[in-house]
């Protein structure tokens, strides 16, 4: 008896941008490394009038092709691309989807570990019988936060939304124990400094450079890539082993590893560090890139669609890490195609 992850859907914006497209905009920058080292061939960005909420609505409507929306009694919405500072975007999503006014709904602001945190809250709501069917939504449009001349981050980040249904089951409990971590000392390693309570948007914000001629202002996203890699390589391997221990598992007990899809080089490093078999370590970056809180559910859905083996598949290890600095993990089982 407990919480079961029943179904996942995802959506990208209509327009894809390939490495060739970016090469035309930045002819002096070598985007070939995105095919090989970074592992990204194309990413999708919303148009000027499209928001993360628009993507979230589409992802939910895809999910409702398989499940009755009237059975949803709680919305958890993970985003760092809210429609407004207030009100919470989850309330607007409830109205757009035509869900019952008896549902609970809230946003939470978290990035690459957000899906893990959302699963934890959904499990808690279901297992304490506060809800029977939780709609967990992730939606991000980082493209709106990127400087037009930030070549590196434009190559990495894509926009997307996902919708996951977590439900109560009388017999099964397919979402196991969680483990979390936070190091606020690194809050400024991936940050947009202006636009919230501390610093207002600056009309003529100073243009700064980092890396190989990448530009940004404090109104836009800044990422210290080397420091993010250092944090990840130092923390996540040990954390993953601790997560397995908490779930009474050994490495050979895990049938699949799905980590936050940051970039191929980082994922290859982590796989070797934890000594996970290559065939059980799923990488899904080529089509979509780094979609922040959406990467794990997109990868999980794509693995499920491509999987030709027998169900159930037990002990799928999920690990998210990034902005905050924040990280989290859990182990799930899947009874059928998602």
Short mmCIF file of N, CA and C in Angstrom, two decimals, residues 106-169:
data_model
loop_
_atom_site.label_atom_id
_atom_site.label_comp_id
_atom_site.label_asym_id
_atom_site.label_seq_id
_atom_site.Cartn_x
_atom_site.Cartn_y
_atom_site.Cartn_z
N UNK A 106 0.08 24.21 -5.54
CA UNK A 106 1.14 25.14 -5.17
C UNK A 106 2.33 24.97 -6.09
N UNK A 107 3.15 26.03 -6.16
CA UNK A 107 4.42 26.00 -6.88
C UNK A 107 5.56 25.75 -5.90
N UNK A 108 6.66 25.24 -6.42
CA UNK A 108 7.91 25.34 -5.67
C UNK A 108 9.04 25.63 -6.64
N UNK A 109 9.98 26.43 -6.19
CA UNK A 109 11.07 26.94 -7.01
C UNK A 109 12.30 26.09 -6.76
N UNK A 110 12.59 25.21 -7.72
CA UNK A 110 13.78 24.38 -7.64
C UNK A 110 14.16 23.96 -9.05
N UNK A 111 15.44 23.75 -9.27
CA UNK A 111 15.91 23.48 -10.63
C UNK A 111 16.10 22.00 -10.90
N UNK A 112 17.35 21.61 -11.07
CA UNK A 112 17.68 20.29 -11.62
C UNK A 112 17.36 19.13 -10.67
N UNK A 113 17.18 19.40 -9.40
CA UNK A 113 16.75 18.36 -8.46
C UNK A 113 15.25 18.40 -8.22
N UNK A 114 14.54 19.29 -8.91
CA UNK A 114 13.14 19.56 -8.61
C UNK A 114 12.22 18.37 -8.76
N UNK A 115 12.47 17.53 -9.76
CA UNK A 115 11.58 16.39 -9.97
C UNK A 115 11.64 15.43 -8.78
N UNK A 116 12.81 15.25 -8.23
CA UNK A 116 12.97 14.37 -7.07
C UNK A 116 12.20 14.93 -5.88
N UNK A 117 12.35 16.22 -5.64
CA UNK A 117 11.64 16.85 -4.53
C UNK A 117 10.13 16.76 -4.74
N UNK A 118 9.69 16.94 -5.99
CA UNK A 118 8.28 16.85 -6.30
C UNK A 118 7.72 15.46 -6.06
N UNK A 119 8.47 14.44 -6.45
CA UNK A 119 8.05 13.06 -6.19
C UNK A 119 7.92 12.81 -4.68
N UNK A 120 8.86 13.36 -3.92
CA UNK A 120 8.82 13.17 -2.48
C UNK A 120 7.56 13.78 -1.87
N UNK A 121 7.22 14.99 -2.30
CA UNK A 121 6.01 15.64 -1.79
C UNK A 121 4.75 14.91 -2.24
N UNK A 122 4.75 14.44 -3.50
CA UNK A 122 3.59 13.69 -3.99
C UNK A 122 3.40 12.40 -3.20
N UNK A 123 4.49 11.71 -2.95
CA UNK A 123 4.44 10.47 -2.15
C UNK A 123 3.89 10.77 -0.75
N UNK A 124 4.36 11.87 -0.16
CA UNK A 124 3.91 12.23 1.18
C UNK A 124 2.42 12.52 1.22
N UNK A 125 1.91 13.25 0.23
CA UNK A 125 0.49 13.57 0.17
C UNK A 125 -0.35 12.31 0.02
N UNK A 126 0.11 11.40 -0.82
CA UNK A 126 -0.65 10.18 -1.10
C UNK A 126 -0.62 9.24 0.11
N UNK A 127 0.55 9.05 0.69
CA UNK A 127 0.67 8.06 1.76
C UNK A 127 0.07 8.55 3.08
N UNK A 128 -0.12 9.86 3.24
CA UNK A 128 -0.82 10.39 4.41
C UNK A 128 -2.30 10.59 4.12
N UNK A 129 -2.72 10.13 2.94
CA UNK A 129 -4.12 10.14 2.52
C UNK A 129 -4.72 11.55 2.45
N UNK A 130 -3.85 12.52 2.15
CA UNK A 130 -4.34 13.86 1.87
C UNK A 130 -4.77 14.01 0.42
N UNK A 131 -4.29 13.10 -0.44
CA UNK A 131 -4.65 13.11 -1.85
C UNK A 131 -4.56 11.69 -2.39
N UNK A 132 -5.34 11.42 -3.44
CA UNK A 132 -5.29 10.11 -4.08
C UNK A 132 -4.54 10.14 -5.41
N UNK A 133 -4.63 11.26 -6.11
CA UNK A 133 -3.99 11.40 -7.42
C UNK A 133 -3.34 12.77 -7.52
N UNK A 134 -2.02 12.79 -7.47
CA UNK A 134 -1.27 14.04 -7.50
C UNK A 134 -0.71 14.26 -8.90
N UNK A 135 -0.97 15.43 -9.45
CA UNK A 135 -0.43 15.84 -10.74
C UNK A 135 0.85 16.62 -10.48
N UNK A 136 1.99 16.00 -10.77
CA UNK A 136 3.29 16.64 -10.58
C UNK A 136 3.74 17.21 -11.92
N UNK A 137 3.92 18.51 -11.98
CA UNK A 137 4.26 19.20 -13.22
C UNK A 137 5.62 19.88 -13.07
N UNK A 138 6.47 19.73 -14.08
CA UNK A 138 7.71 20.52 -14.16
C UNK A 138 7.66 21.32 -15.45
N UNK A 139 8.08 22.57 -15.42
CA UNK A 139 8.04 23.40 -16.63
C UNK A 139 9.11 24.47 -16.54
N UNK A 140 9.94 24.57 -17.57
CA UNK A 140 11.02 25.55 -17.57
C UNK A 140 11.21 26.17 -18.95
N UNK A 141 11.47 27.46 -18.95
CA UNK A 141 11.83 28.20 -20.17
C UNK A 141 13.06 29.05 -19.88
N UNK A 142 14.18 28.38 -19.64
CA UNK A 142 15.43 29.08 -19.39
C UNK A 142 15.84 29.94 -20.58
N UNK A 143 15.35 29.63 -21.77
CA UNK A 143 15.73 30.42 -22.95
C UNK A 143 15.40 31.89 -22.76
N UNK A 144 14.38 32.19 -21.96
CA UNK A 144 13.99 33.59 -21.72
C UNK A 144 15.00 34.31 -20.82
N UNK A 145 15.88 33.55 -20.17
CA UNK A 145 16.85 34.12 -19.24
C UNK A 145 18.26 34.21 -19.81
N UNK A 146 18.44 33.82 -21.08
CA UNK A 146 19.78 33.75 -21.65
C UNK A 146 20.09 35.00 -22.48
N UNK A 147 21.29 35.53 -22.30
CA UNK A 147 21.75 36.65 -23.13
C UNK A 147 21.88 36.17 -24.57
N UNK A 148 21.58 37.03 -25.50
CA UNK A 148 21.62 36.64 -26.92
C UNK A 148 23.01 36.24 -27.37
N UNK A 149 24.06 36.67 -26.64
CA UNK A 149 25.44 36.32 -27.00
C UNK A 149 26.07 35.35 -25.99
N UNK A 150 25.23 34.65 -25.25
CA UNK A 150 25.74 33.61 -24.34
C UNK A 150 25.78 32.30 -25.11
N UNK A 151 26.85 32.11 -25.84
CA UNK A 151 26.95 30.96 -26.76
C UNK A 151 26.88 29.63 -26.02
N UNK A 152 27.58 29.53 -24.91
CA UNK A 152 27.67 28.27 -24.19
C UNK A 152 26.32 27.82 -23.64
N UNK A 153 25.67 28.69 -22.89
CA UNK A 153 24.40 28.32 -22.28
C UNK A 153 23.30 28.16 -23.32
N UNK A 154 23.40 28.88 -24.43
CA UNK A 154 22.43 28.68 -25.51
C UNK A 154 22.59 27.30 -26.13
N UNK A 155 23.79 26.78 -26.09
CA UNK A 155 24.01 25.44 -26.59
C UNK A 155 23.52 24.36 -25.64
N UNK A 156 23.47 24.68 -24.35
CA UNK A 156 23.15 23.67 -23.33
C UNK A 156 21.66 23.57 -23.02
N UNK A 157 21.01 24.71 -22.77
CA UNK A 157 19.68 24.69 -22.17
C UNK A 157 18.55 24.68 -23.21
N UNK A 158 17.53 23.89 -22.94
CA UNK A 158 16.33 23.85 -23.74
C UNK A 158 15.11 24.02 -22.85
N UNK A 159 13.96 24.29 -23.47
CA UNK A 159 12.70 24.48 -22.76
C UNK A 159 11.85 23.22 -22.87
N UNK A 160 11.04 22.96 -21.85
CA UNK A 160 10.18 21.78 -21.87
C UNK A 160 9.22 21.83 -20.69
N UNK A 161 8.26 20.92 -20.71
CA UNK A 161 7.38 20.69 -19.56
C UNK A 161 7.03 19.22 -19.49
N UNK A 162 6.77 18.73 -18.28
CA UNK A 162 6.36 17.34 -18.08
C UNK A 162 5.19 17.27 -17.11
N UNK A 163 4.43 16.20 -17.23
CA UNK A 163 3.31 15.93 -16.31
C UNK A 163 3.40 14.48 -15.86
N UNK A 164 3.37 14.27 -14.56
CA UNK A 164 3.46 12.94 -13.97
C UNK A 164 2.27 12.72 -13.04
N UNK A 165 1.68 11.55 -13.10
CA UNK A 165 0.60 11.21 -12.18
C UNK A 165 1.13 10.24 -11.12
N UNK A 166 1.03 10.65 -9.87
CA UNK A 166 1.39 9.80 -8.73
C UNK A 166 0.11 9.49 -7.96
N UNK A 167 -0.19 8.19 -7.81
CA UNK A 167 -1.49 7.80 -7.26
C UNK A 167 -1.34 6.84 -6.09
N UNK A 168 -2.40 6.77 -5.29
CA UNK A 168 -2.46 5.81 -4.19
C UNK A 168 -2.82 4.44 -4.74
N UNK A 169 -2.18 3.40 -4.19
CA UNK A 169 -2.47 2.03 -4.59
C UNK A 169 -2.64 1.18 -3.34
#
